[in-house]
PDB file of C-alpha atoms and ligand atoms in Angstrom:
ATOM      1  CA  UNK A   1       0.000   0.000   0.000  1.00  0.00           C
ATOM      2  CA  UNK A   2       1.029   3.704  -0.904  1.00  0.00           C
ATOM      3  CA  UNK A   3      -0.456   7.276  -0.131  1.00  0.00           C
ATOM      4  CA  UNK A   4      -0.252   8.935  -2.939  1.00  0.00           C
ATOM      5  CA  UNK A   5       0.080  12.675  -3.842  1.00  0.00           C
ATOM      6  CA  UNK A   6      -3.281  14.619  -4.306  1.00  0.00           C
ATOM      7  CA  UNK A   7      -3.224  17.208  -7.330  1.00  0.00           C
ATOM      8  CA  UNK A   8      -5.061  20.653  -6.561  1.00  0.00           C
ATOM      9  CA  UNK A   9      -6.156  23.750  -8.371  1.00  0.00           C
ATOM     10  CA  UNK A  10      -4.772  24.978 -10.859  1.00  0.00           C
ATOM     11  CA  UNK A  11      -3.626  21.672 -11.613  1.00  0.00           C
ATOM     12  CA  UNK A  12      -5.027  21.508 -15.590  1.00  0.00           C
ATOM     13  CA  UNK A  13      -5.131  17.403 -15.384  1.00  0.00           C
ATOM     14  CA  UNK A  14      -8.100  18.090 -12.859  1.00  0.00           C
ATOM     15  CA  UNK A  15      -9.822  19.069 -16.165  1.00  0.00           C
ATOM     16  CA  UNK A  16      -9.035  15.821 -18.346  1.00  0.00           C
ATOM     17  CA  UNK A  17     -11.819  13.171 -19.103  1.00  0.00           C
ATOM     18  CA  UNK A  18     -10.937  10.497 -17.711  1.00  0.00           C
ATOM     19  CA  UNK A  19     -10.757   7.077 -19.583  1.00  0.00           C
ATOM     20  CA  UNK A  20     -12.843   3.657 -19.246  1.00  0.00           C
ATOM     21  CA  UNK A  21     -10.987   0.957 -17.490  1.00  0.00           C
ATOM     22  CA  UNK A  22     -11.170  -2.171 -20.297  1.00  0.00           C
ATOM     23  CA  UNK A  23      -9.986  -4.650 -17.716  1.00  0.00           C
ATOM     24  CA  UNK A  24      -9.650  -4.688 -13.599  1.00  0.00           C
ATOM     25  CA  UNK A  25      -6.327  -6.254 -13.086  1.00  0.00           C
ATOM     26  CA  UNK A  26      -4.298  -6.560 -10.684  1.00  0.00           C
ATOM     27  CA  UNK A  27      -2.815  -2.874 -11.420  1.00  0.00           C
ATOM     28  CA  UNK A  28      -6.278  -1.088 -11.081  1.00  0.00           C
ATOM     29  CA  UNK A  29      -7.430  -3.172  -7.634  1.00  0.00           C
ATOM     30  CA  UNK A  30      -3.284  -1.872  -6.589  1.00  0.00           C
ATOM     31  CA  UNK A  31      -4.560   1.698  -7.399  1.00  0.00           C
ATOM     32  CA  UNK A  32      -7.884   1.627  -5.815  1.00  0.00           C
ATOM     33  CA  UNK A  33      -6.117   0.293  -2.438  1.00  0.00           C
ATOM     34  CA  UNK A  34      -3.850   3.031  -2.823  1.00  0.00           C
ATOM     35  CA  UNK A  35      -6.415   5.410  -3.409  1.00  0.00           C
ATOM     36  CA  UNK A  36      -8.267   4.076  -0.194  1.00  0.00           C
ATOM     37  CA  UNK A  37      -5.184   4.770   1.764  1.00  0.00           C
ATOM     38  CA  UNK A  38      -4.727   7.927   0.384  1.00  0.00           C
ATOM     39  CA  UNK A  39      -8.855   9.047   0.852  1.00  0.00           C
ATOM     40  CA  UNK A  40      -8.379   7.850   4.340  1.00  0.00           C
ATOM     41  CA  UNK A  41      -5.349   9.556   5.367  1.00  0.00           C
ATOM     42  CA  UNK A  42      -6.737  12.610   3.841  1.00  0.00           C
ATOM     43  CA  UNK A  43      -9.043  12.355   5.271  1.00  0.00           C
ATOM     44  CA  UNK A  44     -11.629  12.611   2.543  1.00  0.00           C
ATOM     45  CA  UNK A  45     -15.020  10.693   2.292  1.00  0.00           C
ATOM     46  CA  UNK A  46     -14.293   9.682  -1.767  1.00  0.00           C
ATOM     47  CA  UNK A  47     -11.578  10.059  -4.186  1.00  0.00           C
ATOM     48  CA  UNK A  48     -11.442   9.684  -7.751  1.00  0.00           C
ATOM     49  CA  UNK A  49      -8.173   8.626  -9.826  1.00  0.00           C
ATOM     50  CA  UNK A  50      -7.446  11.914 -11.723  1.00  0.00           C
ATOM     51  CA  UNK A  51      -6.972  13.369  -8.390  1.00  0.00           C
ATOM     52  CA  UNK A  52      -3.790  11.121  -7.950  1.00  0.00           C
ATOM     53  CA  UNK A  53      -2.997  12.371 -11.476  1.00  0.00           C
ATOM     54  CA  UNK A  54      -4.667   8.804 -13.114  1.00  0.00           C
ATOM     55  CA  UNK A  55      -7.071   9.719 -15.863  1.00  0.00           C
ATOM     56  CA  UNK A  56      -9.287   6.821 -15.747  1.00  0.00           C
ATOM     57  CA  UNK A  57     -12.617   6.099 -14.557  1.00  0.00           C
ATOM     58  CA  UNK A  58     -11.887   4.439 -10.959  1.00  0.00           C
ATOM     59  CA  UNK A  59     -13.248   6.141  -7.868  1.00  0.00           C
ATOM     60  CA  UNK A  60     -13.479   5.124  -4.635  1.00  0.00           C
ATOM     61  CA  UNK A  61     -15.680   5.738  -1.222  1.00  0.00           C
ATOM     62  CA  UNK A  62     -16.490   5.356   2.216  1.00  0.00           C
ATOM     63  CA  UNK A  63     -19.006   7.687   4.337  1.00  0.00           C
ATOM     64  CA  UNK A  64     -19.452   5.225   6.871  1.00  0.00           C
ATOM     65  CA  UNK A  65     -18.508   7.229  10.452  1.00  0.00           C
ATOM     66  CA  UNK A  66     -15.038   6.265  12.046  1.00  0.00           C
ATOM     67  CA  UNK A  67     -16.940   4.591  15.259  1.00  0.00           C
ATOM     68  CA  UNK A  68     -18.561   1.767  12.784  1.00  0.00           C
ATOM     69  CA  UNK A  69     -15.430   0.709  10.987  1.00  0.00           C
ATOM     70  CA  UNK A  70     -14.198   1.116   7.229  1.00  0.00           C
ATOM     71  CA  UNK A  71     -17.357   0.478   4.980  1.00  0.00           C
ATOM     72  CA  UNK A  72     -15.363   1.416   1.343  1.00  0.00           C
ATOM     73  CA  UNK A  73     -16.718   1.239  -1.860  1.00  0.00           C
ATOM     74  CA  UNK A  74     -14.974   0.647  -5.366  1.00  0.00           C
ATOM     75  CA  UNK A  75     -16.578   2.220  -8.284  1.00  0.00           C
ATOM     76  CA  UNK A  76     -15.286   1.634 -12.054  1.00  0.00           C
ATOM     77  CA  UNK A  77     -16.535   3.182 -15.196  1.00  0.00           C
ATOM     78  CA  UNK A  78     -19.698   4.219 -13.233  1.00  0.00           C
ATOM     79  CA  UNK A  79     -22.853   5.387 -14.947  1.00  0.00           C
ATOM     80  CA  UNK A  80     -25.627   7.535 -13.655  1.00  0.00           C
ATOM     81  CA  UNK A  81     -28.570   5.481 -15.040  1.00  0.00           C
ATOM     82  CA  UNK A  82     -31.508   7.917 -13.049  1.00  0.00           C
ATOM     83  CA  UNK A  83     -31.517  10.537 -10.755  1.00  0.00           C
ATOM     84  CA  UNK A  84     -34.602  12.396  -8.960  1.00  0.00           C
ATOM     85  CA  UNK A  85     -35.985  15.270 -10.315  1.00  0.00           C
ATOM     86  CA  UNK A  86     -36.162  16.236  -6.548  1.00  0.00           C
ATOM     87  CA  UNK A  87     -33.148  18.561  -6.026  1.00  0.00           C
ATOM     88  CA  UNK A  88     -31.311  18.614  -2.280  1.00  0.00           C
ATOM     89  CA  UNK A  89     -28.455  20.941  -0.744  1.00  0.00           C
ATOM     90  CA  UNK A  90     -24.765  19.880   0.457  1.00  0.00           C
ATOM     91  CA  UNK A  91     -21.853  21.784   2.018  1.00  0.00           C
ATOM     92  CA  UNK A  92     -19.430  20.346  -0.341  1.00  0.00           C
ATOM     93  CA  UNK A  93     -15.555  20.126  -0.073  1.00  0.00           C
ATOM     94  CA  UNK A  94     -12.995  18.610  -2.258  1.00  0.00           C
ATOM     95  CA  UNK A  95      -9.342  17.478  -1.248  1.00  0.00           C
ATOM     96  CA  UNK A  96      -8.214  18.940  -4.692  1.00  0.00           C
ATOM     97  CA  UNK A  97      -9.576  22.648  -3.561  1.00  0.00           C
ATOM     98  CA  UNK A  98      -8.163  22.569   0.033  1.00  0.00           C
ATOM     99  CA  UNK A  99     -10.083  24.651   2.848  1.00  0.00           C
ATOM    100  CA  UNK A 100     -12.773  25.570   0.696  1.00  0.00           C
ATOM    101  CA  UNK A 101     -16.296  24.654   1.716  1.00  0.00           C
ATOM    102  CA  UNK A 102     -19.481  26.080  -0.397  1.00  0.00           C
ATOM    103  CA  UNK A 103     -23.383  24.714  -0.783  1.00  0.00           C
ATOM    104  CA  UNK A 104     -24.586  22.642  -3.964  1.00  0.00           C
ATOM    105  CA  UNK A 105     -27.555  21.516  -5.395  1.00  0.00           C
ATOM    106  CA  UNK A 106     -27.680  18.345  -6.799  1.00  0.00           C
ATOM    107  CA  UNK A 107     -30.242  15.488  -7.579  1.00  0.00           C
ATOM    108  CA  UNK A 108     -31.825  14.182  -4.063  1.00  0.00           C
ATOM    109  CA  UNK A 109     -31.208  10.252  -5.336  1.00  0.00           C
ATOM    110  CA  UNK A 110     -29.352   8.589  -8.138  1.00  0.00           C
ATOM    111  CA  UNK A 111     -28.911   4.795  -9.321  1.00  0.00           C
ATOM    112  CA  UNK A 112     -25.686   4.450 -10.317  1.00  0.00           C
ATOM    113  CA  UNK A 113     -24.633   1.294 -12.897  1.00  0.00           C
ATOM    114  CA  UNK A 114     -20.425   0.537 -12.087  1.00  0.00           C
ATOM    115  CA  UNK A 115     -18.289  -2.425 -12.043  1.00  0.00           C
ATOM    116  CA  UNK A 116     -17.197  -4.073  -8.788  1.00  0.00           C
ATOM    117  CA  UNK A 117     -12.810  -4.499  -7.539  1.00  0.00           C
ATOM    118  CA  UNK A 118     -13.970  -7.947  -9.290  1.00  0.00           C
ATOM    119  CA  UNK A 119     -14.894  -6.892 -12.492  1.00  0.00           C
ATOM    120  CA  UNK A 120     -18.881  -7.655 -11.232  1.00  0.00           C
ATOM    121  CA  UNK A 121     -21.829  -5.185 -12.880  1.00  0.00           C
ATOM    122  CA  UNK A 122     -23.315  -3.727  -9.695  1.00  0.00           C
ATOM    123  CA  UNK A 123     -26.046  -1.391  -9.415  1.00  0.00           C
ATOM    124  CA  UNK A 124     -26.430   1.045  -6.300  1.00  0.00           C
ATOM    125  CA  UNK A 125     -29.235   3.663  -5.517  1.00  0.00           C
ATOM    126  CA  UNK A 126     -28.302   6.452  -3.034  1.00  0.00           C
ATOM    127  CA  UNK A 127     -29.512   9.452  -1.148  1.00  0.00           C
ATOM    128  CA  UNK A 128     -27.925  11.678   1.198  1.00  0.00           C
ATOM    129  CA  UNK A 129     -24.287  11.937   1.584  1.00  0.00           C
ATOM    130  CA  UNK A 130     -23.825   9.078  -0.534  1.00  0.00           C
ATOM    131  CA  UNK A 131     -25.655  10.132  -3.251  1.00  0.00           C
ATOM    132  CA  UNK A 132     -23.823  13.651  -3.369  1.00  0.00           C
ATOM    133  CA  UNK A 133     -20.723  11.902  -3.199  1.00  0.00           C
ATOM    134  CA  UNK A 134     -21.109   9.532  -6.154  1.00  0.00           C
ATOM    135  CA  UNK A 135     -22.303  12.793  -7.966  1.00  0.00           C
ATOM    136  CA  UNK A 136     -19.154  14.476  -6.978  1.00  0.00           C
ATOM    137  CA  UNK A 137     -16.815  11.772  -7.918  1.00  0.00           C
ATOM    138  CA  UNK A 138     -18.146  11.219 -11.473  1.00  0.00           C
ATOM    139  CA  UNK A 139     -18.298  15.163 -12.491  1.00  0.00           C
ATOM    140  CA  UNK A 140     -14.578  14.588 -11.374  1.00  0.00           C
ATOM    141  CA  UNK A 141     -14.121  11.995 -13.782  1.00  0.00           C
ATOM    142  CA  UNK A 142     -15.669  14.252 -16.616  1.00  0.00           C
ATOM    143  CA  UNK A 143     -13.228  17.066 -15.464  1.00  0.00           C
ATOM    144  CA  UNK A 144     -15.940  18.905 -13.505  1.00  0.00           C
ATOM    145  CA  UNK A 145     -15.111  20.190 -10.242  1.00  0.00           C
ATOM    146  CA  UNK A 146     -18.187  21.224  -7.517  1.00  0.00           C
ATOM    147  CA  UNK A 147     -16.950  25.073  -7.778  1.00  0.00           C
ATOM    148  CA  UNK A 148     -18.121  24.620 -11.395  1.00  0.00           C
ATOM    149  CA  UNK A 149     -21.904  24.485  -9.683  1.00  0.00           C
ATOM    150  CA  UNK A 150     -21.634  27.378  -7.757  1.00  0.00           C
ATOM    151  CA  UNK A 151     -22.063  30.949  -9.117  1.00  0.00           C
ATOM    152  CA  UNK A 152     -19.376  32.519 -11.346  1.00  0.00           C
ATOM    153  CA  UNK A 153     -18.414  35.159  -8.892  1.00  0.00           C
ATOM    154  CA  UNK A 154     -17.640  32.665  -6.299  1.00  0.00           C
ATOM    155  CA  UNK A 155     -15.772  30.520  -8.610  1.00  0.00           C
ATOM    156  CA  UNK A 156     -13.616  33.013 -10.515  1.00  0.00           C
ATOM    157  CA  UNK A 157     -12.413  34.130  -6.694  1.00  0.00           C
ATOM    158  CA  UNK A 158     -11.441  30.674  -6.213  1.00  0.00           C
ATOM    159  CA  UNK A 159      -9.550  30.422  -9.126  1.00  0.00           C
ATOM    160  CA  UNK A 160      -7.994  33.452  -8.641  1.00  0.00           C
ATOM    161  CA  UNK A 161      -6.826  32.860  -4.920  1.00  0.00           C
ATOM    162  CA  UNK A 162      -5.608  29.320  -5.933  1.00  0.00           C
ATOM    163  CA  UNK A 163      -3.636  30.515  -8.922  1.00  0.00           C
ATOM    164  CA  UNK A 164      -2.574  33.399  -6.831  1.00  0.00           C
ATOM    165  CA  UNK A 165      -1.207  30.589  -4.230  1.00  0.00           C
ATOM    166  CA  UNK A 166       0.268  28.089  -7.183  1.00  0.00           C
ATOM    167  CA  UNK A 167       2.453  31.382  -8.553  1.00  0.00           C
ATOM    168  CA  UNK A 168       4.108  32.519  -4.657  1.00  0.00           C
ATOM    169  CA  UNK A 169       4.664  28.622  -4.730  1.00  0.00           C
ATOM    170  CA  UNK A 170       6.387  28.487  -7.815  1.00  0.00           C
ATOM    171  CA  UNK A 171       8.580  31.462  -7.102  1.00  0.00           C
ATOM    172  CA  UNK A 172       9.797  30.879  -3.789  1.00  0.00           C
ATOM    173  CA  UNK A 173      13.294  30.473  -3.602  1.00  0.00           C
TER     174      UNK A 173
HETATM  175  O1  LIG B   1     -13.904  14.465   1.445  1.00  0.00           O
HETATM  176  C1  LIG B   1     -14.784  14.967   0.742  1.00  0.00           C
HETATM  177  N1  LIG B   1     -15.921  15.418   1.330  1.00  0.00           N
HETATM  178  C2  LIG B   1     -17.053  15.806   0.621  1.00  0.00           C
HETATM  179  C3  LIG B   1     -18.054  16.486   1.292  1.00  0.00           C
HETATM  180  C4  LIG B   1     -19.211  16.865   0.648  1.00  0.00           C
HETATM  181  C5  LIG B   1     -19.366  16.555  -0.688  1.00  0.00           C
HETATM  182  C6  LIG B   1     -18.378  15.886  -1.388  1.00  0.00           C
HETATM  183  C7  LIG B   1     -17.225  15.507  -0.736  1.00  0.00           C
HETATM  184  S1  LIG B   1     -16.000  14.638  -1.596  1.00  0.00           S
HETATM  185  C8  LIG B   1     -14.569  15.110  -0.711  1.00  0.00           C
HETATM  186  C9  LIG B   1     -13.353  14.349  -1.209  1.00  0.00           C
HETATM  187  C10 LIG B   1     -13.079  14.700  -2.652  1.00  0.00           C
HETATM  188  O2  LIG B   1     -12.580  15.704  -3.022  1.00  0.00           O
HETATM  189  N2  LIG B   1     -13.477  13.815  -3.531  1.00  0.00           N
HETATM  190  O3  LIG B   1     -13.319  14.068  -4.848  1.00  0.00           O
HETATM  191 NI1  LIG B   2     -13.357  16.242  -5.036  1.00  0.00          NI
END
């Protein structure tokens, strides 16, 4: 097992569409542990594989509380076969836009069509937490990030402050 480094904004690859896994091998269930250790260590609540700089459609989750034990979940090449017309609000963050916390609206419920660590067709429907999460992790799998449902004014500051941040980096000496 490895933790592995967590790209942020401006990073561009947090834009890239992210490619269908055509076989779970033994290399993909590696990354998906790794990306559990990683989540956890964060600690985060779901990662997807672009955010460890892997452009391919793997995410992974767990929103189960500390007290009750690691409850993770392994998503490939996930598909968002309904979601309720019935809309619901979050406090979102995301590991890849550190310290940064801002409501969303998204679907209520979705059923979500992936394939299993095992290569197994699985179908899940979700509300709550869950089902923001899943949303969250597959817009980050399509290169969209939660600031890109918030309004423009609040994402252009964002933007700004974390290119502002990436450019002191970068000249340090
Ligand atoms: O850890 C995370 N918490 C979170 C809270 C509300 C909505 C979505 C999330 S996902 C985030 C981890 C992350 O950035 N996943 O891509
Ligand atoms: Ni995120």
């Amino acid at each position: 097992m490895a933790l592995l480094p967590i790209i942020s904004l401006p990073d561009p690859r947090l834009r890239l569409v992210s490619e269908p896994v055509a076989e779970i091998d033994a290399q993909v269930r590696r990354l998906m542990e790794d990306m559990l250790e990683t989540m956890y260590d964060a600690p985060g609540i779901g990662l997807a594989a672009i955010q460890v700089a892997v452009p391919r459609r793997i995410l992974v989750i767990d929103i189960a509380k500390p007290e009750d034990g690691p409850k993770p979940i392994c998503v490939v090449n996930p598909e968002i076969v309904w979601a309720s017309d019935v809309l619901s609000v979050y406090e979102e963050g995301c590991l890849s836009i550190p310290e940064y916390y801002e409501e969303v609206e998204r679907p209520d419920r979705v059923r979500v069509r992936y394939l299993d660590k095992d290569g197994k067709t699985q179908e899940l429907e979700a509300d709550g937490l869950l089902a923001t999460a899943l949303q969250h992790e597959i817009d980050h799998l399509n290169g969209v990030l939660f600031i890109d449902h918030i309004s423009r004014l609040k994402r252009e500051r964002v933007m700004r402050k974390f290119t502002k941040v990436a450019r002191r980096t970068a000249t340090e000496v």
